GROMACS .gro file of C-alpha atoms in nm:
model
  402
    1MET     CA    1  -8.686   6.151  14.707
    2LYS     CA    2  -8.357   6.107  14.887
    3GLN     CA    3  -8.479   5.782  15.040
    4SER     CA    4  -8.578   5.657  14.693
    5ASN     CA    5  -8.228   5.727  14.556
    6ASN     CA    6  -8.069   5.537  14.844
    7TYR     CA    7  -8.300   5.245  14.773
    8VAL     CA    8  -8.196   5.236  14.404
    9ARG     CA    9  -7.826   5.247  14.492
   10SER     CA   10  -7.869   4.967  14.744
   11LEU     CA   11  -8.055   4.757  14.489
   12LYS     CA   12  -7.777   4.807  14.229
   13GLY     CA   13  -7.516   4.703  14.485
   14ILE     CA   14  -7.704   4.383  14.573
   15LEU     CA   15  -7.754   4.295  14.205
   16SER     CA   16  -7.381   4.348  14.134
   17ILE     CA   17  -7.289   4.108  14.415
   18LEU     CA   18  -7.540   3.850  14.290
   19LEU     CA   19  -7.403   3.873  13.934
   20LEU     CA   20  -7.054   3.795  14.060
   21LEU     CA   21  -7.184   3.460  14.189
   22PHE     CA   22  -7.285   3.359  13.836
   23LEU     CA   23  -6.951   3.442  13.671
   24SER     CA   24  -6.786   3.108  13.597
   25GLY     CA   25  -6.451   3.246  13.485
   26CYS     CA   26  -6.213   3.002  13.316
   27TRP     CA   27  -6.345   2.701  13.506
   28SER     CA   28  -6.257   2.460  13.224
   29SER     CA   29  -5.916   2.606  13.136
   30ASN     CA   30  -5.581   2.431  13.171
   31GLU     CA   31  -5.252   2.589  13.258
   32ILE     CA   32  -5.018   2.599  12.956
   33GLU     CA   33  -4.749   2.423  13.163
   34ASP     CA   34  -4.987   2.127  13.210
   35ILE     CA   35  -5.071   2.056  12.844
   36GLY     CA   36  -4.873   1.955  12.536
   37LEU     CA   37  -4.953   2.252  12.312
   38SER     CA   38  -4.890   2.104  11.965
   39VAL     CA   39  -4.811   2.339  11.676
   40GLY     CA   40  -4.668   2.098  11.418
   41LEU     CA   41  -4.721   1.740  11.303
   42ALA     CA   42  -4.494   1.535  11.074
   43LEU     CA   43  -4.577   1.199  10.914
   44ASP     CA   44  -4.299   0.972  10.786
   45GLU     CA   45  -4.237   0.611  10.694
   46GLY     CA   46  -4.210   0.400  11.008
   47LYS     CA   47  -3.876   0.445  11.181
   48GLY     CA   48  -3.880   0.415  11.557
   49SER     CA   49  -3.620   0.587  11.775
   50ALA     CA   50  -3.395   0.397  12.015
   51ILE     CA   51  -3.609   0.494  12.313
   52GLU     CA   52  -3.925   0.384  12.130
   53GLU     CA   53  -3.770   0.045  12.053
   54GLU     CA   54  -3.675  -0.002  12.417
   55PHE     CA   55  -4.028   0.083  12.527
   56LYS     CA   56  -4.175  -0.163  12.278
   57GLN     CA   57  -3.943  -0.444  12.388
   58GLN     CA   58  -4.040  -0.391  12.752
   59GLY     CA   59  -4.409  -0.353  12.674
   60ALA     CA   60  -4.654  -0.641  12.644
   61GLY     CA   61  -4.920  -0.724  12.388
   62ASN     CA   62  -4.796  -0.478  12.126
   63ASN     CA   63  -4.860  -0.650  11.792
   64GLN     CA   64  -4.900  -0.341  11.576
   65THR     CA   65  -4.737  -0.331  11.235
   66GLU     CA   66  -4.495  -0.041  11.222
   67LYS     CA   67  -4.572   0.168  10.917
   68ILE     CA   68  -4.583   0.535  11.008
   69THR     CA   69  -4.377   0.756  11.238
   70MET     CA   70  -4.575   1.047  11.381
   71THR     CA   71  -4.384   1.344  11.523
   72TYR     CA   72  -4.555   1.614  11.723
   73GLN     CA   73  -4.392   1.951  11.784
   74ILE     CA   74  -4.489   2.080  12.126
   75VAL     CA   75  -4.431   2.428  12.264
   76ASN     CA   76  -4.187   2.428  12.557
   77PRO     CA   77  -4.311   2.692  12.805
   78GLN     CA   78  -3.974   2.690  12.980
   79GLY     CA   79  -3.785   2.744  12.656
   80THR     CA   80  -3.841   3.113  12.593
   81GLY     CA   81  -3.593   3.329  12.782
   82SER     CA   82  -3.489   3.050  13.018
   83GLU     CA   83  -3.155   2.886  13.081
   84ASN     CA   84  -3.059   2.530  13.157
   85LYS     CA   85  -2.941   2.482  13.514
   86GLY     CA   86  -2.627   2.296  13.416
   87GLY     CA   87  -2.454   2.470  13.127
   88GLY     CA   88  -2.643   2.797  13.129
   89SER     CA   89  -2.745   2.761  12.764
   90GLN     CA   90  -3.091   2.859  12.651
   91GLN     CA   91  -3.350   2.583  12.614
   92LYS     CA   92  -3.527   2.537  12.283
   93PRO     CA   93  -3.882   2.676  12.277
   94TYR     CA   94  -4.010   2.346  12.137
   95LEU     CA   95  -3.994   1.971  12.193
   96ASN     CA   96  -4.030   1.704  11.923
   97ILE     CA   97  -4.174   1.371  12.033
   98SER     CA   98  -4.224   1.073  11.801
   99GLU     CA   99  -4.423   0.749  11.801
  100THR     CA  100  -4.434   0.470  11.542
  101GLY     CA  101  -4.737   0.257  11.457
  102ASP     CA  102  -5.018   0.197  11.210
  103SER     CA  103  -5.293   0.422  11.352
  104LEU     CA  104  -5.255   0.798  11.393
  105HIS     CA  105  -5.518   0.819  11.664
  106GLN     CA  106  -5.369   0.530  11.860
  107MET     CA  107  -5.020   0.677  11.833
  108SER     CA  108  -5.142   1.014  11.963
  109ARG     CA  109  -5.279   0.833  12.268
  110GLU     CA  110  -4.950   0.648  12.313
  111PHE     CA  111  -4.791   0.980  12.403
  112SER     CA  112  -5.005   0.974  12.717
  113LEU     CA  113  -4.798   0.677  12.837
  114ARG     CA  114  -4.474   0.872  12.799
  115SER     CA  115  -4.558   1.226  12.905
  116ASP     CA  116  -4.754   1.395  13.184
  117ARG     CA  117  -4.863   1.663  12.935
  118PRO     CA  118  -5.145   1.535  12.707
  119ILE     CA  119  -5.136   1.643  12.343
  120PHE     CA  120  -5.354   1.952  12.288
  121GLY     CA  121  -5.446   1.999  11.921
  122PRO     CA  122  -5.650   2.321  11.872
  123HIS     CA  123  -5.334   2.525  11.803
  124LEU     CA  124  -5.188   2.283  11.545
  125LYS     CA  125  -5.061   2.504  11.261
  126VAL     CA  126  -4.908   2.272  11.002
  127ILE     CA  127  -4.899   1.907  10.894
  128VAL     CA  128  -4.597   1.793  10.690
  129ILE     CA  129  -4.613   1.458  10.508
  130SER     CA  130  -4.312   1.286  10.353
  131LYS     CA  131  -4.317   1.202   9.981
  132ASN     CA  132  -4.259   0.831  10.051
  133LEU     CA  133  -4.583   0.808  10.247
  134VAL     CA  134  -4.785   0.986   9.977
  135ARG     CA  135  -4.647   0.746   9.718
  136LYS     CA  136  -4.746   0.446   9.931
  137TYR     CA  137  -5.081   0.558  10.076
  138ARG     CA  138  -5.372   0.762   9.945
  139LEU     CA  139  -5.362   1.115  10.081
  140GLU     CA  140  -5.718   1.081  10.209
  141GLN     CA  141  -5.601   0.793  10.431
  142LEU     CA  142  -5.318   0.999  10.578
  143VAL     CA  143  -5.534   1.299  10.670
  144ASP     CA  144  -5.849   1.109  10.765
  145GLN     CA  145  -5.783   1.128  11.140
  146PRO     CA  146  -5.686   1.500  11.146
  147LEU     CA  147  -6.001   1.581  10.945
  148ARG     CA  148  -6.219   1.387  11.191
  149ASP     CA  149  -6.048   1.529  11.500
  150ASN     CA  150  -6.266   1.803  11.648
  151GLU     CA  151  -5.964   1.954  11.822
  152ILE     CA  152  -5.767   2.020  11.501
  153ARG     CA  153  -5.880   2.331  11.318
  154PRO     CA  154  -5.957   2.305  10.942
  155SER     CA  155  -5.729   2.608  10.885
  156CYS     CA  156  -5.422   2.390  10.960
  157LEU     CA  157  -5.186   2.392  10.657
  158VAL     CA  158  -5.067   2.079  10.474
  159LEU     CA  159  -4.721   2.052  10.312
  160ILE     CA  160  -4.519   1.777  10.143
  161SER     CA  161  -4.151   1.710  10.215
  162LYS     CA  162  -3.905   1.546   9.976
  163GLY     CA  163  -3.695   1.443  10.275
  164ARG     CA  164  -3.813   1.311  10.610
  165ALA     CA  165  -4.100   1.528  10.725
  166ASN     CA  166  -3.980   1.539  11.088
  167GLU     CA  167  -3.660   1.713  10.969
  168THR     CA  168  -3.871   2.015  10.875
  169LEU     CA  169  -3.961   2.048  11.245
  170LYS     CA  170  -3.600   2.110  11.345
  171SER     CA  171  -3.409   2.437  11.351
  172LYS     CA  172  -3.051   2.554  11.398
  173ASP     CA  173  -3.186   2.868  11.561
  174SER     CA  174  -3.267   2.775  11.921
  175GLY     CA  175  -3.504   3.070  11.952
  176LYS     CA  176  -3.735   2.968  11.665
  177ILE     CA  177  -4.030   2.728  11.665
  178PRO     CA  178  -3.995   2.546  11.327
  179ALA     CA  179  -4.369   2.493  11.273
  180LEU     CA  180  -4.429   2.867  11.304
  181ARG     CA  181  -4.137   2.930  11.067
  182LEU     CA  182  -4.315   2.716  10.803
  183ILE     CA  183  -4.629   2.925  10.843
  184GLY     CA  184  -4.423   3.243  10.816
  185ILE     CA  185  -4.265   3.131  10.488
  186SER     CA  186  -4.606   3.048  10.340
  187ASP     CA  187  -4.710   3.406  10.418
  188ASN     CA  188  -4.438   3.528  10.177
  189GLU     CA  189  -4.663   3.447   9.881
  190TYR     CA  190  -4.681   3.817   9.794
  191ARG     CA  191  -4.300   3.826   9.745
  192THR     CA  192  -4.253   3.546   9.492
  193THR     CA  193  -4.430   3.339   9.227
  194ARG     CA  194  -4.269   3.023   9.368
  195ILE     CA  195  -4.504   2.979   9.664
  196LEU     CA  196  -4.847   2.821   9.623
  197PRO     CA  197  -5.158   2.970   9.784
  198PRO     CA  198  -5.177   2.799  10.127
  199MET     CA  199  -5.356   2.463  10.126
  200SER     CA  200  -5.552   2.417  10.448
  201LEU     CA  201  -5.713   2.093  10.565
  202ALA     CA  202  -6.052   2.235  10.466
  203LYS     CA  203  -5.936   2.319  10.111
  204LEU     CA  204  -5.757   1.985  10.081
  205GLU     CA  205  -6.075   1.796  10.169
  206GLY     CA  206  -6.257   1.980   9.891
  207LYS     CA  207  -5.981   1.904   9.640
  208MET     CA  208  -5.988   1.534   9.725
  209HIS     CA  209  -6.367   1.513   9.695
  210SER     CA  210  -6.360   1.690   9.358
  211GLY     CA  211  -6.157   1.411   9.200
  212SER     CA  212  -5.934   1.662   9.021
  213SER     CA  213  -5.554   1.660   9.034
  214PHE     CA  214  -5.387   1.930   9.242
  215LEU     CA  215  -5.063   2.058   9.393
  216LEU     CA  216  -4.924   2.076   9.746
  217GLN     CA  217  -4.633   2.300   9.843
  218ASN     CA  218  -4.304   2.110   9.873
  219VAL     CA  219  -4.053   2.189  10.147
  220ILE     CA  220  -3.693   2.067  10.156
  221PRO     CA  221  -3.516   2.018  10.493
  222THR     CA  222  -3.135   2.038  10.512
  223ASN     CA  223  -2.937   2.037  10.838
  224GLY     CA  224  -3.186   2.232  11.043
  225GLU     CA  225  -3.276   2.469  10.761
  226ILE     CA  226  -3.570   2.454  10.520
  227LYS     CA  227  -3.671   2.592  10.183
  228PHE     CA  228  -3.996   2.596   9.989
  229SER     CA  229  -3.899   2.438   9.658
  230GLY     CA  230  -4.156   2.357   9.392
  231ALA     CA  231  -4.472   2.154   9.445
  232ALA     CA  232  -4.591   1.794   9.474
  233VAL     CA  233  -4.834   1.677   9.204
  234ILE     CA  234  -5.123   1.470   9.345
  235ARG     CA  235  -5.320   1.267   9.090
  236GLY     CA  236  -5.694   1.312   9.136
  237LYS     CA  237  -5.798   0.951   9.075
  238THR     CA  238  -5.544   0.784   9.302
  239LYS     CA  239  -5.489   1.064   9.560
  240LYS     CA  240  -5.121   0.962   9.550
  241LEU     CA  241  -4.802   1.148   9.465
  242LEU     CA  242  -4.729   1.150   9.093
  243GLY     CA  243  -4.417   1.367   9.088
  244PHE     CA  244  -4.291   1.720   9.144
  245PHE     CA  245  -4.280   2.059   8.975
  246ASN     CA  246  -3.946   2.233   9.021
  247GLU     CA  247  -3.927   2.602   9.112
  248GLU     CA  248  -3.937   2.730   8.752
  249GLU     CA  249  -4.233   2.505   8.668
  250MET     CA  250  -4.403   2.640   8.980
  251GLU     CA  251  -4.351   2.993   8.845
  252GLY     CA  252  -4.505   2.894   8.512
  253LEU     CA  253  -4.810   2.751   8.684
  254THR     CA  254  -4.858   3.072   8.884
  255TRP     CA  255  -4.865   3.270   8.558
  256ILE     CA  256  -5.116   3.029   8.400
  257THR     CA  257  -5.354   3.049   8.695
  258GLY     CA  258  -5.297   3.421   8.751
  259LYS     CA  259  -5.301   3.367   9.128
  260GLY     CA  260  -4.966   3.531   9.198
  261LYS     CA  261  -4.962   3.821   9.443
  262GLY     CA  262  -4.613   3.943   9.358
  263GLY     CA  263  -4.267   3.840   9.251
  264LEU     CA  264  -3.998   3.900   8.992
  265VAL     CA  265  -3.918   3.809   8.633
  266LYS     CA  266  -3.550   3.804   8.543
  267SER     CA  267  -3.479   3.840   8.173
  268PHE     CA  268  -3.184   3.951   7.960
  269ASP     CA  269  -3.166   4.247   7.726
  270ALA     CA  270  -3.151   4.123   7.366
  271ALA     CA  271  -2.888   4.378   7.262
  272THR     CA  272  -2.647   4.374   7.557
  273LYS     CA  273  -2.729   4.037   7.725
  274GLN     CA  274  -2.740   4.219   8.060
  275PRO     CA  275  -3.004   4.123   8.320
  276ILE     CA  276  -3.326   4.319   8.361
  277ILE     CA  277  -3.562   4.262   8.653
  278TYR     CA  278  -3.937   4.311   8.616
  279GLU     CA  279  -4.127   4.335   8.948
  280ILE     CA  280  -4.489   4.218   8.937
  281LYS     CA  281  -4.748   4.458   9.072
  282THR     CA  282  -5.062   4.295   8.930
  283MET     CA  283  -5.126   3.966   8.753
  284LYS     CA  284  -5.438   3.821   8.599
  285SER     CA  285  -5.516   3.527   8.374
  286LYS     CA  286  -5.830   3.437   8.180
  287ILE     CA  287  -5.872   3.077   8.061
  288THR     CA  288  -6.131   3.052   7.783
  289PRO     CA  289  -6.249   2.707   7.662
  290HIS     CA  290  -6.366   2.646   7.305
  291VAL     CA  291  -6.576   2.348   7.197
  292ASN     CA  292  -6.610   2.252   6.831
  293GLY     CA  293  -6.784   1.917   6.801
  294ASN     CA  294  -6.560   1.672   6.987
  295ASN     CA  295  -6.263   1.908   6.982
  296ILE     CA  296  -6.178   2.105   7.294
  297SER     CA  297  -5.922   2.385   7.300
  298PHE     CA  298  -5.825   2.674   7.527
  299ASP     CA  299  -5.700   3.029   7.500
  300VAL     CA  300  -5.513   3.172   7.797
  301LYS     CA  301  -5.478   3.550   7.815
  302ILE     CA  302  -5.223   3.665   8.073
  303GLU     CA  303  -5.175   4.032   8.164
  304SER     CA  304  -4.949   4.198   8.417
  305GLU     CA  305  -4.842   4.544   8.520
  306GLY     CA  306  -4.516   4.603   8.700
  307SER     CA  307  -4.203   4.807   8.740
  308LEU     CA  308  -3.846   4.797   8.618
  309SER     CA  309  -3.689   4.726   8.956
  310GLU     CA  310  -3.331   4.653   8.845
  311ASN     CA  311  -3.141   4.721   8.524
  312TRP     CA  312  -2.782   4.626   8.440
  313VAL     CA  313  -2.786   4.779   8.093
  314ILE     CA  314  -2.541   5.072   8.108
  315SER     CA  315  -2.542   5.214   7.754
  316ARG     CA  316  -2.864   5.226   7.554
  317GLU     CA  317  -2.922   5.328   7.197
  318GLY     CA  318  -3.237   5.502   7.088
  319SER     CA  319  -3.513   5.653   7.301
  320GLU     CA  320  -3.632   5.572   7.644
  321ASN     CA  321  -3.958   5.426   7.509
  322LYS     CA  322  -3.776   5.193   7.273
  323PHE     CA  323  -3.572   5.052   7.559
  324LEU     CA  324  -3.884   5.000   7.774
  325LYS     CA  325  -4.052   4.813   7.489
  326ARG     CA  326  -3.740   4.598   7.457
  327ALA     CA  327  -3.747   4.531   7.833
  328GLU     CA  328  -4.116   4.439   7.821
  329LYS     CA  329  -4.055   4.202   7.531
  330ALA     CA  330  -3.768   4.034   7.712
  331ALA     CA  331  -3.984   3.981   8.023
  332GLU     CA  332  -4.273   3.850   7.810
  333GLU     CA  333  -4.045   3.598   7.637
  334GLU     CA  334  -3.923   3.472   7.975
  335VAL     CA  335  -4.279   3.431   8.103
  336LYS     CA  336  -4.371   3.243   7.784
  337ARG     CA  337  -4.075   3.012   7.836
  338LEU     CA  338  -4.185   2.938   8.193
  339ILE     CA  339  -4.544   2.877   8.083
  340ASN     CA  340  -4.449   2.645   7.796
  341THR     CA  341  -4.221   2.443   8.025
  342THR     CA  342  -4.501   2.398   8.277
  343GLY     CA  343  -4.758   2.320   8.008
  344GLU     CA  344  -4.533   2.051   7.864
  345LYS     CA  345  -4.488   1.897   8.209
  346MET     CA  346  -4.863   1.895   8.274
  347GLN     CA  347  -4.980   1.766   7.937
  348LYS     CA  348  -4.703   1.537   7.818
  349ASP     CA  349  -4.497   1.422   8.118
  350TYR     CA  350  -4.763   1.387   8.390
  351GLN     CA  351  -5.088   1.407   8.188
  352VAL     CA  352  -5.273   1.591   8.465
  353ASP     CA  353  -5.459   1.922   8.481
  354VAL     CA  354  -5.351   2.109   8.793
  355ALA     CA  355  -5.413   2.460   8.655
  356GLY     CA  356  -5.794   2.469   8.650
  357PHE     CA  357  -5.863   2.419   8.277
  358GLY     CA  358  -6.126   2.155   8.356
  359ASN     CA  359  -6.297   2.386   8.603
  360ARG     CA  360  -6.335   2.657   8.339
  361LEU     CA  361  -6.479   2.399   8.099
  362ARG     CA  362  -6.723   2.286   8.371
  363ILE     CA  363  -6.842   2.645   8.426
  364GLU     CA  364  -6.879   2.749   8.062
  365HIS     CA  365  -6.975   2.416   7.901
  366PRO     CA  366  -7.136   2.200   8.174
  367LYS     CA  367  -7.288   1.946   7.936
  368VAL     CA  368  -6.952   1.886   7.768
  369TRP     CA  369  -6.786   1.857   8.108
  370GLU     CA  370  -7.027   1.585   8.216
  371LYS     CA  371  -6.913   1.378   7.917
  372VAL     CA  372  -6.540   1.421   7.968
  373LYS     CA  373  -6.488   1.467   8.344
  374LYS     CA  374  -6.432   1.096   8.412
  375ASP     CA  375  -6.124   1.087   8.185
  376TRP     CA  376  -6.039   1.456   8.192
  377ASP     CA  377  -5.669   1.424   8.276
  378LEU     CA  378  -5.613   1.196   7.978
  379ILE     CA  379  -5.823   1.416   7.745
  380PHE     CA  380  -5.644   1.727   7.875
  381SER     CA  381  -5.310   1.585   7.764
  382GLU     CA  382  -5.422   1.613   7.400
  383VAL     CA  383  -5.605   1.949   7.393
  384SER     CA  384  -5.461   2.253   7.217
  385ILE     CA  385  -5.373   2.554   7.433
  386GLU     CA  386  -5.277   2.898   7.304
  387TYR     CA  387  -5.103   3.138   7.543
  388ASN     CA  388  -5.099   3.516   7.503
  389VAL     CA  389  -4.879   3.719   7.738
  390LYS     CA  390  -4.882   4.097   7.778
  391LEU     CA  391  -4.657   4.269   8.034
  392THR     CA  392  -4.658   4.646   8.085
  393ILE     CA  393  -4.389   4.845   8.266
  394MET     CA  394  -4.574   5.120   8.450
  395ASP     CA  395  -4.296   5.240   8.678
  396TYR     CA  396  -3.931   5.261   8.576
  397GLY     CA  397  -3.781   5.515   8.814
  398SER     CA  398  -3.563   5.804   8.696
  399ASN     CA  399  -3.238   5.627   8.610
  400PHE     CA  400  -3.254   5.677   8.233
  401LYS     CA  401  -2.959   5.907   8.175
  402ASN     CA  402  -2.737   5.824   7.877
   0.00000   0.00000   0.00000
């Protein structure tokens, strides 16, 4: 029996040694210091840097038409917690490198002629495209290469910039990686109604194939700082930039779609003209289409529950309940104003449906949708829409002493 146990233990030991021979480990891995780990990509109108121009003048056989400037943001492994040898100042944790040409794929390979660290795309987090490019080219042309690239993940976010897109990849804070800052801001959707649900490459491809008009989050760069401000309107038929919604119009759209995860409504008390802040806890919207012969109309029922998070009204007449009803009415009127402003912009100014009215018609009246989908944006501009808004203050704290 004892001899049998020794045999089993010996056999286990031999098998363990043999298994070690078959462990490959990270045989195909690359050291982070040896690759250009890209986290951000910016696309602008062609504008080569001084060093690029010098390279092109010295190079031979370069007949490309300069149209687009591509800027990659690459993680600098030496940047975090390190100091420059000369002045002792901390290095930035990122490097921005640009190339100008007429092919995104070719430009990405051009970086191999200038750097010993090849561009590595699987960790690309965000693509920012300047408004001038989206006015000039179809969006599907600009993102064709990233969509085909097996290295770039479909979860990569897409943003539009009113200024030069490469300015959004700069930061005054030497310790921040700007591309990651953009992702962090998009995660603040639960704090405000002025941020769109993130638009990934995968979602963008679906939007473009659907033929419907849609929105992309707009970001404004200013002296190393950025701000999410409104949204770019992309026309479904052309896939080009039509215009922009400002921040208030963006709020109105969030209420129409009911996709907000949080935020505030600032209104003013009718009696005292003092500000009252309603904080959104829940939000939902139901868009109901009605078809009567050739006439199409919609009812939009919007409901929200929230809290009275700030109140500047010092003296109040009447009961507590009367004041809360007054506060609810004031918030409802403000939401209606935002909605009507956005509706006017969609139907009259831009004549595009970016709120999903056509999708609800497609679901509930598919036969009607088949007849109108080809010219839906134009038809949408003439349909009647009725909005009903109901806000309820569920939590108002204890500060109701007269």
